[in-house]
C-alpha cells in the first residue's frame, strides 16, 4: 500500500472520530480541554440549550453549575472521614427547575430579597416593579436573574464566568445592566463568587446566591450550630419588609454572636420569629472595613463539616427554609420544612425605600462589585 493511501485512510478515520466526538459533545458530555467539563442538560421552553458545567479542585471537591439562573446544582465537599457529600439542595432534571422552585442555588437579581409595595423612587421618578410576593417584589420579580439563560465561559477547570444583560425596563428596573458572576472552586475547598455589574442609567442592584445548605446532606438542620458576627438585625413587619429599625440582638433569639444550634430558640414565642415562621431576617454585619471578612460560621456535629461565610457585603439573610413543605424532591431527598438553610450575603432588603440603609444605587461609570466565599473544612 502506498503511503498516500495510508495517510488518506488515517485522515478519514480521524475525521470520522472527530465528527463522532463533536456530535456526542452536543448531546452528551464533553471534556472542554483544560477548562473543565460541560454537559447538555436540557432545553428552555424557547429552545435554547441548557448546559451543566463541572468544576473540580485538586482535593476532589466538585461544583456543578448550570447556565440557566447560574444555579449551583450540586457542591460536593468532604466530611470528617473524607467522604464527599453534596451539601446543597437541588433537583434531578432541568425541567424540575422550570416549576416555581424556591430559588435553589440561583443567582438572584436585579434586587435580592423584597422591595416593599414593589415600587421605589429614584431621582424623582417612581419605578413600578413586578409583584410576585403579595404586594411586594421578591428576588427580582416574576422573571428575575434566576430564570434567565446566562452566557457561560469556563476560565479554567476550577472557574466559570457567567454573563447576563438585563434590559432597561426588565421587571420594571431602569437601565441596561451588564452583570458578570464568576464561580471559582479553590484548592482550599472554597466556593468563591465574584459579582460585578455596570449600568447605563441610574438603577438599584443587589445580587446574591440563593443556595440552600445542609452540611449532613439530608435530615433537618436544627442541630447545625450557627455563628453570625452581627450586633444588630433588621426587624420586619408581617409582610417580611424591614421596618427600618436596626435592632440590638442582645437578649433575643437573634443573638448568634456565640455559636448556637439553629433549633435552640426557633420556636420561641417571639413576634419576629412568628412573622417569618422561623429565621428569615437580615443581620447587620459587624464589619471593620470594606474588604472580604468572615461573617458567619456553621458547624454540623453529625458530619463534622463546617462552613465559613466571608463577604464584602453589609448584610446577611439567614433563612431556615421555613417555606419548604416536603413537596419538592431531588437527589433522593425530600425538601421538608427546615431541611436546609440559606446564608444570602446582600444589601438590606427594601433599601431603595429606606434612605437610612446603605445605598444600593448604581450609576453609569461606577462598577458594582462584591465577593462572597463559602469555605468548607472539617472538625
Ligand atoms: C426569603 C424568603 C423566601 C425565600 C425563598 C429568602 O431569601 O427571605 O422569605 O421565602 O428566599 O423564596
mmCIF file of C-alpha atoms and ligand atoms in Angstrom:
data_model
loop_
_atom_site.group_PDB
_atom_site.id
_atom_site.type_symbol
_atom_site.label_atom_id
_atom_site.label_comp_id
_atom_site.label_asym_id
_atom_site.label_seq_id
_atom_site.Cartn_x
_atom_site.Cartn_y
_atom_site.Cartn_z
ATOM 1 C CA UNK A 1 0.000 0.000 0.000
ATOM 2 C CA UNK A 2 1.409 3.373 -0.935
ATOM 3 C CA UNK A 3 1.940 5.977 1.741
ATOM 4 C CA UNK A 4 -0.529 8.443 0.220
ATOM 5 C CA UNK A 5 -3.425 5.973 0.572
ATOM 6 C CA UNK A 6 -2.437 5.179 4.116
ATOM 7 C CA UNK A 7 -2.431 8.805 5.167
ATOM 8 C CA UNK A 8 -5.780 9.486 3.427
ATOM 9 C CA UNK A 9 -7.224 6.420 5.173
ATOM 10 C CA UNK A 10 -5.884 7.545 8.525
ATOM 11 C CA UNK A 11 -7.173 11.068 7.941
ATOM 12 C CA UNK A 12 -10.687 9.833 7.168
ATOM 13 C CA UNK A 13 -10.722 7.672 10.290
ATOM 14 C CA UNK A 14 -9.517 10.674 12.294
ATOM 15 C CA UNK A 15 -12.174 12.880 10.673
ATOM 16 C CA UNK A 16 -14.885 10.299 11.389
ATOM 17 C CA UNK A 17 -13.750 10.088 15.015
ATOM 18 C CA UNK A 18 -13.717 13.869 15.280
ATOM 19 C CA UNK A 19 -17.279 14.119 13.902
ATOM 20 C CA UNK A 20 -18.430 11.448 16.348
ATOM 21 C CA UNK A 21 -16.797 13.285 19.233
ATOM 22 C CA UNK A 22 -18.346 16.608 18.285
ATOM 23 C CA UNK A 23 -21.817 15.006 17.914
ATOM 24 C CA UNK A 24 -21.566 13.439 21.327
ATOM 25 C CA UNK A 25 -20.382 16.801 22.670
ATOM 26 C CA UNK A 26 -23.675 18.316 21.675
ATOM 27 C CA UNK A 27 -25.843 15.588 23.098
ATOM 28 C CA UNK A 28 -23.839 14.096 25.917
ATOM 29 C CA UNK A 29 -20.790 15.074 27.799
ATOM 30 C CA UNK A 30 -17.787 16.976 26.535
ATOM 31 C CA UNK A 31 -14.478 17.465 28.133
ATOM 32 C CA UNK A 32 -13.743 21.013 27.125
ATOM 33 C CA UNK A 33 -9.970 20.691 27.132
ATOM 34 C CA UNK A 34 -8.282 22.071 30.179
ATOM 35 C CA UNK A 35 -11.299 24.168 31.097
ATOM 36 C CA UNK A 36 -13.474 21.587 32.868
ATOM 37 C CA UNK A 37 -16.472 19.563 31.783
ATOM 38 C CA UNK A 38 -19.746 20.600 30.254
ATOM 39 C CA UNK A 39 -22.881 18.533 29.680
ATOM 40 C CA UNK A 40 -26.037 19.421 27.787
ATOM 41 C CA UNK A 41 -28.710 19.267 30.474
ATOM 42 C CA UNK A 42 -31.948 20.392 28.902
ATOM 43 C CA UNK A 43 -33.731 22.864 26.664
ATOM 44 C CA UNK A 44 -35.516 26.052 27.674
ATOM 45 C CA UNK A 45 -39.167 26.495 26.587
ATOM 46 C CA UNK A 46 -37.869 28.768 23.780
ATOM 47 C CA UNK A 47 -35.480 26.096 22.506
ATOM 48 C CA UNK A 48 -32.116 27.129 23.957
ATOM 49 C CA UNK A 49 -29.680 24.533 25.248
ATOM 50 C CA UNK A 50 -29.006 24.495 28.947
ATOM 51 C CA UNK A 51 -25.515 23.363 29.926
ATOM 52 C CA UNK A 52 -24.237 21.982 33.185
ATOM 53 C CA UNK A 53 -20.593 22.803 33.991
ATOM 54 C CA UNK A 54 -18.445 20.852 36.420
ATOM 55 C CA UNK A 55 -15.623 22.456 38.376
ATOM 56 C CA UNK A 56 -13.149 20.290 40.297
ATOM 57 C CA UNK A 57 -10.288 21.188 42.589
ATOM 58 C CA UNK A 58 -7.131 19.254 43.438
ATOM 59 C CA UNK A 59 -8.771 17.910 46.636
ATOM 60 C CA UNK A 60 -11.575 16.196 44.724
ATOM 61 C CA UNK A 61 -14.264 18.712 45.698
ATOM 62 C CA UNK A 62 -16.730 19.353 42.895
ATOM 63 C CA UNK A 63 -19.262 22.054 41.994
ATOM 64 C CA UNK A 64 -21.884 21.793 39.245
ATOM 65 C CA UNK A 65 -23.375 24.978 37.845
ATOM 66 C CA UNK A 66 -25.887 25.452 35.061
ATOM 67 C CA UNK A 67 -26.077 28.442 32.784
ATOM 68 C CA UNK A 68 -29.848 28.787 33.452
ATOM 69 C CA UNK A 69 -30.128 31.025 36.505
ATOM 70 C CA UNK A 70 -26.426 30.471 37.218
ATOM 71 C CA UNK A 71 -27.725 27.764 39.535
ATOM 72 C CA UNK A 72 -25.295 25.910 41.774
ATOM 73 C CA UNK A 73 -26.839 22.476 41.235
ATOM 74 C CA UNK A 74 -24.501 20.494 43.469
ATOM 75 C CA UNK A 75 -21.498 21.035 45.694
ATOM 76 C CA UNK A 76 -19.547 18.044 46.986
ATOM 77 C CA UNK A 77 -17.125 18.507 49.865
ATOM 78 C CA UNK A 78 -15.585 16.012 52.321
ATOM 79 C CA UNK A 79 -16.972 15.121 55.748
ATOM 80 C CA UNK A 80 -14.746 14.353 58.756
ATOM 81 C CA UNK A 81 -13.909 10.899 57.330
ATOM 82 C CA UNK A 82 -13.031 12.360 53.951
ATOM 83 C CA UNK A 83 -16.230 11.145 52.287
ATOM 84 C CA UNK A 84 -17.548 13.570 49.675
ATOM 85 C CA UNK A 85 -21.180 14.593 50.100
ATOM 86 C CA UNK A 86 -23.473 17.044 48.374
ATOM 87 C CA UNK A 87 -24.205 19.940 50.749
ATOM 88 C CA UNK A 88 -26.703 21.922 48.650
ATOM 89 C CA UNK A 89 -30.349 21.318 47.806
ATOM 90 C CA UNK A 90 -31.029 20.636 44.143
ATOM 91 C CA UNK A 91 -33.387 18.961 41.707
ATOM 92 C CA UNK A 92 -32.815 15.993 39.409
ATOM 93 C CA UNK A 93 -33.534 17.452 35.993
ATOM 94 C CA UNK A 94 -33.527 20.825 34.303
ATOM 95 C CA UNK A 95 -37.310 20.538 33.756
ATOM 96 C CA UNK A 96 -37.771 20.418 37.546
ATOM 97 C CA UNK A 97 -36.180 23.859 37.790
ATOM 98 C CA UNK A 98 -38.856 25.312 35.497
ATOM 99 C CA UNK A 99 -41.618 24.686 38.035
ATOM 100 C CA UNK A 100 -41.605 27.560 40.503
ATOM 101 C CA UNK A 101 -38.711 26.412 42.688
ATOM 102 C CA UNK A 102 -37.692 28.195 45.868
ATOM 103 C CA UNK A 103 -34.629 29.645 44.070
ATOM 104 C CA UNK A 104 -32.452 26.585 44.838
ATOM 105 C CA UNK A 105 -28.816 27.612 44.201
ATOM 106 C CA UNK A 106 -29.704 30.513 41.898
ATOM 107 C CA UNK A 107 -28.127 33.881 41.277
ATOM 108 C CA UNK A 108 -30.614 36.462 42.449
ATOM 109 C CA UNK A 109 -31.081 39.862 40.815
ATOM 110 C CA UNK A 110 -31.635 42.554 39.910
ATOM 111 C CA UNK A 111 -32.601 43.036 43.536
ATOM 112 C CA UNK A 112 -32.188 40.252 46.099
ATOM 113 C CA UNK A 113 -34.971 39.902 48.673
ATOM 114 C CA UNK A 114 -38.008 42.178 48.955
ATOM 115 C CA UNK A 115 -38.881 45.655 47.798
ATOM 116 C CA UNK A 116 -41.999 46.822 49.657
ATOM 117 C CA UNK A 117 -45.119 47.521 47.564
ATOM 118 C CA UNK A 118 -42.999 46.639 44.508
ATOM 119 C CA UNK A 119 -42.001 50.220 43.910
ATOM 120 C CA UNK A 120 -39.305 52.779 44.647
ATOM 121 C CA UNK A 121 -38.465 56.324 43.663
ATOM 122 C CA UNK A 122 -35.105 57.290 42.195
ATOM 123 C CA UNK A 123 -34.203 60.819 41.039
ATOM 124 C CA UNK A 124 -37.862 61.799 41.491
ATOM 125 C CA UNK A 125 -39.172 59.047 39.186
ATOM 126 C CA UNK A 126 -41.338 56.241 40.565
ATOM 127 C CA UNK A 127 -40.490 52.774 39.224
ATOM 128 C CA UNK A 128 -43.128 50.041 39.470
ATOM 129 C CA UNK A 129 -41.736 46.539 39.683
ATOM 130 C CA UNK A 130 -43.306 43.187 39.042
ATOM 131 C CA UNK A 131 -45.229 41.961 42.112
ATOM 132 C CA UNK A 132 -44.565 38.315 42.842
ATOM 133 C CA UNK A 133 -44.913 38.172 46.637
ATOM 134 C CA UNK A 134 -48.283 39.641 47.575
ATOM 135 C CA UNK A 135 -47.906 43.392 47.154
ATOM 136 C CA UNK A 136 -44.106 43.125 47.174
ATOM 137 C CA UNK A 137 -41.406 42.281 44.683
ATOM 138 C CA UNK A 138 -39.186 39.359 45.713
ATOM 139 C CA UNK A 139 -35.803 38.370 44.236
ATOM 140 C CA UNK A 140 -36.054 40.492 41.086
ATOM 141 C CA UNK A 141 -39.733 39.876 40.269
ATOM 142 C CA UNK A 142 -41.654 37.298 38.263
ATOM 143 C CA UNK A 143 -38.692 36.560 35.996
ATOM 144 C CA UNK A 144 -35.538 37.502 37.830
ATOM 145 C CA UNK A 145 -31.949 36.548 37.012
ATOM 146 C CA UNK A 146 -32.661 33.045 38.358
ATOM 147 C CA UNK A 147 -34.931 32.411 35.363
ATOM 148 C CA UNK A 148 -32.615 33.703 32.623
ATOM 149 C CA UNK A 149 -30.082 31.942 30.443
ATOM 150 C CA UNK A 150 -26.577 33.255 31.137
ATOM 151 C CA UNK A 151 -23.675 33.178 28.712
ATOM 152 C CA UNK A 152 -21.100 30.836 30.238
ATOM 153 C CA UNK A 153 -17.344 30.773 29.649
ATOM 154 C CA UNK A 154 -15.147 28.297 31.512
ATOM 155 C CA UNK A 155 -11.960 30.111 32.541
ATOM 156 C CA UNK A 156 -10.143 27.083 33.956
ATOM 157 C CA UNK A 157 -11.082 23.629 35.354
ATOM 158 C CA UNK A 158 -11.893 25.471 38.600
ATOM 159 C CA UNK A 159 -13.591 28.615 37.388
ATOM 160 C CA UNK A 160 -16.659 29.569 35.360
ATOM 161 C CA UNK A 161 -17.714 33.029 34.228
ATOM 162 C CA UNK A 162 -21.362 33.865 33.584
ATOM 163 C CA UNK A 163 -22.681 36.983 31.883
ATOM 164 C CA UNK A 164 -26.157 38.390 31.520
ATOM 165 C CA UNK A 165 -27.509 41.667 30.149
ATOM 166 C CA UNK A 166 -30.684 42.765 31.922
ATOM 167 C CA UNK A 167 -32.508 45.149 29.577
ATOM 168 C CA UNK A 168 -33.703 48.618 30.509
ATOM 169 C CA UNK A 169 -37.221 48.205 31.927
ATOM 170 C CA UNK A 170 -36.916 44.454 32.622
ATOM 171 C CA UNK A 171 -39.206 43.630 35.579
ATOM 172 C CA UNK A 172 -39.631 47.419 35.950
ATOM 173 C CA UNK A 173 -35.986 48.342 36.698
ATOM 174 C CA UNK A 174 -34.312 51.260 34.906
ATOM 175 C CA UNK A 175 -31.117 50.926 32.859
ATOM 176 C CA UNK A 176 -29.408 48.215 30.868
ATOM 177 C CA UNK A 177 -27.440 46.284 33.457
ATOM 178 C CA UNK A 178 -24.456 44.162 32.389
ATOM 179 C CA UNK A 179 -23.768 41.538 35.023
ATOM 180 C CA UNK A 180 -20.818 39.169 35.411
ATOM 181 C CA UNK A 181 -20.698 36.423 38.005
ATOM 182 C CA UNK A 182 -17.612 34.260 38.414
ATOM 183 C CA UNK A 183 -17.704 30.990 40.351
ATOM 184 C CA UNK A 184 -14.341 29.578 41.481
ATOM 185 C CA UNK A 185 -13.744 26.345 43.371
ATOM 186 C CA UNK A 186 -10.383 26.912 45.043
ATOM 187 C CA UNK A 187 -7.920 24.301 46.295
ATOM 188 C CA UNK A 188 -8.769 25.434 49.843
ATOM 189 C CA UNK A 189 -12.281 23.946 49.388
ATOM 190 C CA UNK A 190 -13.821 27.375 48.973
ATOM 191 C CA UNK A 191 -16.578 28.273 46.576
ATOM 192 C CA UNK A 192 -15.840 31.875 45.722
ATOM 193 C CA UNK A 193 -18.427 34.028 43.934
ATOM 194 C CA UNK A 194 -17.368 37.357 42.420
ATOM 195 C CA UNK A 195 -20.139 39.633 41.192
ATOM 196 C CA UNK A 196 -19.795 42.780 39.096
ATOM 197 C CA UNK A 197 -22.219 44.972 37.170
ATOM 198 C CA UNK A 198 -22.377 48.218 35.218
ATOM 199 C CA UNK A 199 -25.345 50.271 34.061
ATOM 200 C CA UNK A 200 -26.136 52.964 31.504
ATOM 201 C CA UNK A 201 -28.785 54.681 33.712
ATOM 202 C CA UNK A 202 -29.115 55.155 37.476
ATOM 203 C CA UNK A 203 -30.582 51.957 38.923
ATOM 204 C CA UNK A 204 -30.579 49.782 42.060
ATOM 205 C CA UNK A 205 -28.673 46.494 42.350
ATOM 206 C CA UNK A 206 -28.471 43.788 45.000
ATOM 207 C CA UNK A 207 -27.010 40.473 43.838
ATOM 208 C CA UNK A 208 -26.721 37.269 45.819
ATOM 209 C CA UNK A 209 -26.705 33.488 45.571
ATOM 210 C CA UNK A 210 -29.603 31.501 46.972
ATOM 211 C CA UNK A 211 -28.012 28.137 47.804
ATOM 212 C CA UNK A 212 -29.766 26.049 50.437
ATOM 213 C CA UNK A 213 -27.201 24.214 52.544
ATOM 214 C CA UNK A 214 -27.439 21.104 54.654
ATOM 215 C CA UNK A 215 -23.991 20.042 55.831
ATOM 216 C CA UNK A 216 -25.189 16.477 56.519
ATOM 217 C CA UNK A 217 -26.817 16.364 53.087
ATOM 218 C CA UNK A 218 -30.195 15.348 54.498
ATOM 219 C CA UNK A 219 -32.443 15.480 57.543
ATOM 220 C CA UNK A 220 -33.288 18.744 59.284
ATOM 221 C CA UNK A 221 -30.772 21.461 60.010
ATOM 222 C CA UNK A 222 -31.863 22.209 63.577
ATOM 223 C CA UNK A 223 -28.691 20.747 65.160
ATOM 224 C CA UNK A 224 -26.374 22.788 62.911
ATOM 225 C CA UNK A 225 -24.613 25.388 65.056
ATOM 226 C CA UNK A 226 -24.588 28.915 63.699
ATOM 227 C CA UNK A 227 -22.436 31.927 64.493
ATOM 228 C CA UNK A 228 -23.235 35.298 62.885
ATOM 229 C CA UNK A 229 -20.959 38.212 63.618
ATOM 230 C CA UNK A 230 -23.679 40.853 63.993
ATOM 231 C CA UNK A 231 -24.787 43.026 66.917
ATOM 232 C CA UNK A 232 -27.960 44.090 65.116
ATOM 233 C CA UNK A 233 -30.594 42.824 62.697
ATOM 234 C CA UNK A 234 -33.347 44.489 60.687
ATOM 235 C CA UNK A 235 -36.770 43.585 62.195
ATOM 236 C CA UNK A 236 -39.620 43.015 59.741
ATOM 237 C CA UNK A 237 -43.375 43.582 59.532
ATOM 238 C CA UNK A 238 -45.858 40.812 58.748
ATOM 239 C CA UNK A 239 -45.107 41.111 55.016
ATOM 240 C CA UNK A 240 -41.405 40.466 55.839
ATOM 241 C CA UNK A 241 -40.439 44.050 54.914
ATOM 242 C CA UNK A 242 -37.886 45.708 57.235
ATOM 243 C CA UNK A 243 -39.400 48.354 59.483
ATOM 244 C CA UNK A 244 -36.238 50.474 59.115
ATOM 245 C CA UNK A 245 -35.040 49.843 62.667
ATOM 246 C CA UNK A 246 -31.604 48.328 63.355
ATOM 247 C CA UNK A 247 -32.326 46.310 66.477
ATOM 248 C CA UNK A 248 -29.785 45.130 69.028
ATOM 249 C CA UNK A 249 -29.738 41.300 69.136
ATOM 250 C CA UNK A 250 -28.843 41.186 72.849
ATOM 251 C CA UNK A 251 -31.331 39.062 74.791
ATOM 252 C CA UNK A 252 -33.218 37.998 71.627
ATOM 253 C CA UNK A 253 -33.239 34.693 69.676
ATOM 254 C CA UNK A 254 -31.350 36.656 67.008
ATOM 255 C CA UNK A 255 -28.150 36.759 69.013
ATOM 256 C CA UNK A 256 -25.823 34.342 67.201
ATOM 257 C CA UNK A 257 -22.613 36.021 68.318
ATOM 258 C CA UNK A 258 -21.731 32.769 70.031
ATOM 259 C CA UNK A 259 -22.395 29.549 68.128
ATOM 260 C CA UNK A 260 -25.919 28.276 68.869
ATOM 261 C CA UNK A 261 -27.901 25.353 67.405
ATOM 262 C CA UNK A 262 -30.483 26.646 64.912
ATOM 263 C CA UNK A 263 -33.265 24.758 66.688
ATOM 264 C CA UNK A 264 -32.498 26.027 70.176
ATOM 265 C CA UNK A 265 -34.697 29.154 70.064
ATOM 266 C CA UNK A 266 -36.512 28.887 66.715
ATOM 267 C CA UNK A 267 -39.857 28.014 68.366
ATOM 268 C CA UNK A 268 -39.753 30.800 70.955
ATOM 269 C CA UNK A 269 -42.864 32.988 71.153
ATOM 270 C CA UNK A 270 -41.060 35.900 69.596
ATOM 271 C CA UNK A 271 -43.071 38.164 67.273
ATOM 272 C CA UNK A 272 -40.211 38.344 64.746
ATOM 273 C CA UNK A 273 -39.925 34.542 64.557
ATOM 274 C CA UNK A 274 -43.714 34.238 64.320
ATOM 275 C CA UNK A 275 -43.908 36.684 61.372
ATOM 276 C CA UNK A 276 -41.417 34.604 59.371
ATOM 277 C CA UNK A 277 -42.191 31.096 60.703
ATOM 278 C CA UNK A 278 -38.566 30.890 61.870
ATOM 279 C CA UNK A 279 -35.444 32.768 60.871
ATOM 280 C CA UNK A 280 -35.821 34.762 57.657
ATOM 281 C CA UNK A 281 -34.118 38.024 58.543
ATOM 282 C CA UNK A 282 -31.280 40.276 57.563
ATOM 283 C CA UNK A 283 -28.382 40.644 60.012
ATOM 284 C CA UNK A 284 -26.384 43.887 60.041
ATOM 285 C CA UNK A 285 -22.858 42.512 59.859
ATOM 286 C CA UNK A 286 -20.157 43.846 62.169
ATOM 287 C CA UNK A 287 -17.546 44.994 59.710
ATOM 288 C CA UNK A 288 -14.172 46.584 60.147
ATOM 289 C CA UNK A 289 -13.830 47.830 56.551
ATOM 290 C CA UNK A 290 -14.993 47.120 53.000
ATOM 291 C CA UNK A 291 -12.894 44.014 52.385
ATOM 292 C CA UNK A 292 -13.647 40.317 52.464
ATOM 293 C CA UNK A 293 -14.357 39.406 56.101
ATOM 294 C CA UNK A 294 -15.517 36.251 57.848
ATOM 295 C CA UNK A 295 -19.080 36.992 58.976
ATOM 296 C CA UNK A 296 -20.674 33.641 59.745
ATOM 297 C CA UNK A 297 -19.794 30.062 60.545
ATOM 298 C CA UNK A 298 -21.939 26.933 60.563
ATOM 299 C CA UNK A 299 -20.858 23.607 62.098
ATOM 300 C CA UNK A 300 -22.624 20.303 61.753
ATOM 301 C CA UNK A 301 -21.788 17.921 64.640
ATOM 302 C CA UNK A 302 -23.128 14.935 62.669
ATOM 303 C CA UNK A 303 -20.944 15.100 59.545
ATOM 304 C CA UNK A 304 -18.105 17.132 61.036
ATOM 305 C CA UNK A 305 -18.436 19.583 58.160
ATOM 306 C CA UNK A 306 -18.039 23.257 58.820
ATOM 307 C CA UNK A 307 -18.765 26.209 56.546
ATOM 308 C CA UNK A 308 -17.465 29.745 56.941
ATOM 309 C CA UNK A 309 -19.026 32.642 55.068
ATOM 310 C CA UNK A 310 -16.794 35.519 54.031
ATOM 311 C CA UNK A 311 -18.163 38.554 52.246
ATOM 312 C CA UNK A 312 -17.704 42.177 51.263
ATOM 313 C CA UNK A 313 -21.445 42.805 51.762
ATOM 314 C CA UNK A 314 -23.039 44.693 54.693
ATOM 315 C CA UNK A 315 -25.895 42.210 55.319
ATOM 316 C CA UNK A 316 -26.713 38.516 55.591
ATOM 317 C CA UNK A 317 -30.150 36.948 55.111
ATOM 318 C CA UNK A 318 -30.219 33.847 57.274
ATOM 319 C CA UNK A 319 -33.234 31.833 56.141
ATOM 320 C CA UNK A 320 -34.092 28.469 57.713
ATOM 321 C CA UNK A 321 -36.190 27.002 54.883
ATOM 322 C CA UNK A 322 -39.453 27.731 56.704
ATOM 323 C CA UNK A 323 -41.442 27.719 53.470
ATOM 324 C CA UNK A 324 -40.146 24.332 52.270
ATOM 325 C CA UNK A 325 -43.045 21.921 52.738
ATOM 326 C CA UNK A 326 -41.926 18.496 51.561
ATOM 327 C CA UNK A 327 -43.456 18.759 48.081
ATOM 328 C CA UNK A 328 -40.088 19.165 46.344
ATOM 329 C CA UNK A 329 -37.840 16.147 45.909
ATOM 330 C CA UNK A 330 -34.393 15.728 44.393
ATOM 331 C CA UNK A 331 -31.112 13.848 44.924
ATOM 332 C CA UNK A 332 -33.132 11.162 46.745
ATOM 333 C CA UNK A 333 -34.123 13.711 49.387
ATOM 334 C CA UNK A 334 -37.408 15.321 50.314
ATOM 335 C CA UNK A 335 -37.127 19.031 50.942
ATOM 336 C CA UNK A 336 -39.140 19.270 54.125
ATOM 337 C CA UNK A 337 -39.588 22.383 56.258
ATOM 338 C CA UNK A 338 -36.238 23.417 57.745
ATOM 339 C CA UNK A 339 -34.280 20.749 55.900
ATOM 340 C CA UNK A 340 -31.860 23.385 54.565
ATOM 341 C CA UNK A 341 -30.738 26.910 55.341
ATOM 342 C CA UNK A 342 -29.574 29.882 53.260
ATOM 343 C CA UNK A 343 -26.907 32.445 54.008
ATOM 344 C CA UNK A 344 -27.559 35.121 51.406
ATOM 345 C CA UNK A 345 -24.961 37.853 51.549
ATOM 346 C CA UNK A 346 -26.559 41.101 50.464
ATOM 347 C CA UNK A 347 -27.547 44.720 50.956
ATOM 348 C CA UNK A 348 -30.522 45.096 53.278
ATOM 349 C CA UNK A 349 -33.991 44.243 51.915
ATOM 350 C CA UNK A 350 -36.083 47.222 50.780
ATOM 351 C CA UNK A 351 -33.057 49.567 50.794
ATOM 352 C CA UNK A 352 -34.406 51.561 47.816
ATOM 353 C CA UNK A 353 -37.221 52.705 50.160
ATOM 354 C CA UNK A 354 -35.091 53.081 53.282
ATOM 355 C CA UNK A 355 -32.803 56.118 52.952
ATOM 356 C CA UNK A 356 -31.127 55.250 56.274
ATOM 357 C CA UNK A 357 -29.886 51.870 54.933
ATOM 358 C CA UNK A 358 -26.619 51.654 52.936
ATOM 359 C CA UNK A 359 -27.350 52.720 49.355
ATOM 360 C CA UNK A 360 -27.955 50.190 46.563
ATOM 361 C CA UNK A 361 -27.897 52.808 43.787
ATOM 362 C CA UNK A 362 -25.554 52.133 40.869
ATOM 363 C CA UNK A 363 -24.722 54.969 38.478
ATOM 364 C CA UNK A 364 -23.259 54.869 34.976
ATOM 365 C CA UNK A 365 -19.455 54.997 35.173
ATOM 366 C CA UNK A 366 -19.352 53.133 38.510
ATOM 367 C CA UNK A 367 -18.848 49.388 38.891
ATOM 368 C CA UNK A 368 -20.877 47.287 41.326
ATOM 369 C CA UNK A 369 -18.529 44.743 42.861
ATOM 370 C CA UNK A 370 -18.946 42.178 45.580
ATOM 371 C CA UNK A 371 -17.433 38.879 46.618
ATOM 372 C CA UNK A 372 -18.664 36.053 48.812
ATOM 373 C CA UNK A 373 -16.772 32.907 49.777
ATOM 374 C CA UNK A 374 -18.266 29.725 51.239
ATOM 375 C CA UNK A 375 -15.282 27.966 52.809
ATOM 376 C CA UNK A 376 -15.554 24.310 53.857
ATOM 377 C CA UNK A 377 -13.477 22.434 56.419
ATOM 378 C CA UNK A 378 -13.985 19.619 58.934
ATOM 379 C CA UNK A 379 -13.656 19.239 62.696
HETATM 380 C C1 LIG B 1 -36.535 34.986 51.554
HETATM 381 C C2 LIG B 1 -37.660 34.103 51.979
HETATM 382 C C3 LIG B 1 -38.167 33.361 50.789
HETATM 383 C C4 LIG B 1 -37.009 32.585 50.233
HETATM 384 C C5 LIG B 1 -37.367 31.778 49.020
HETATM 385 C C6 LIG B 1 -35.464 34.136 51.026
HETATM 386 O O1 LIG B 1 -34.391 34.908 50.608
HETATM 387 O O2 LIG B 1 -36.066 35.814 52.588
HETATM 388 O O3 LIG B 1 -38.691 34.840 52.587
HETATM 389 O O4 LIG B 1 -39.230 32.523 51.085
HETATM 390 O O5 LIG B 1 -35.964 33.431 49.917
HETATM 391 O O6 LIG B 1 -38.139 32.441 48.189
#
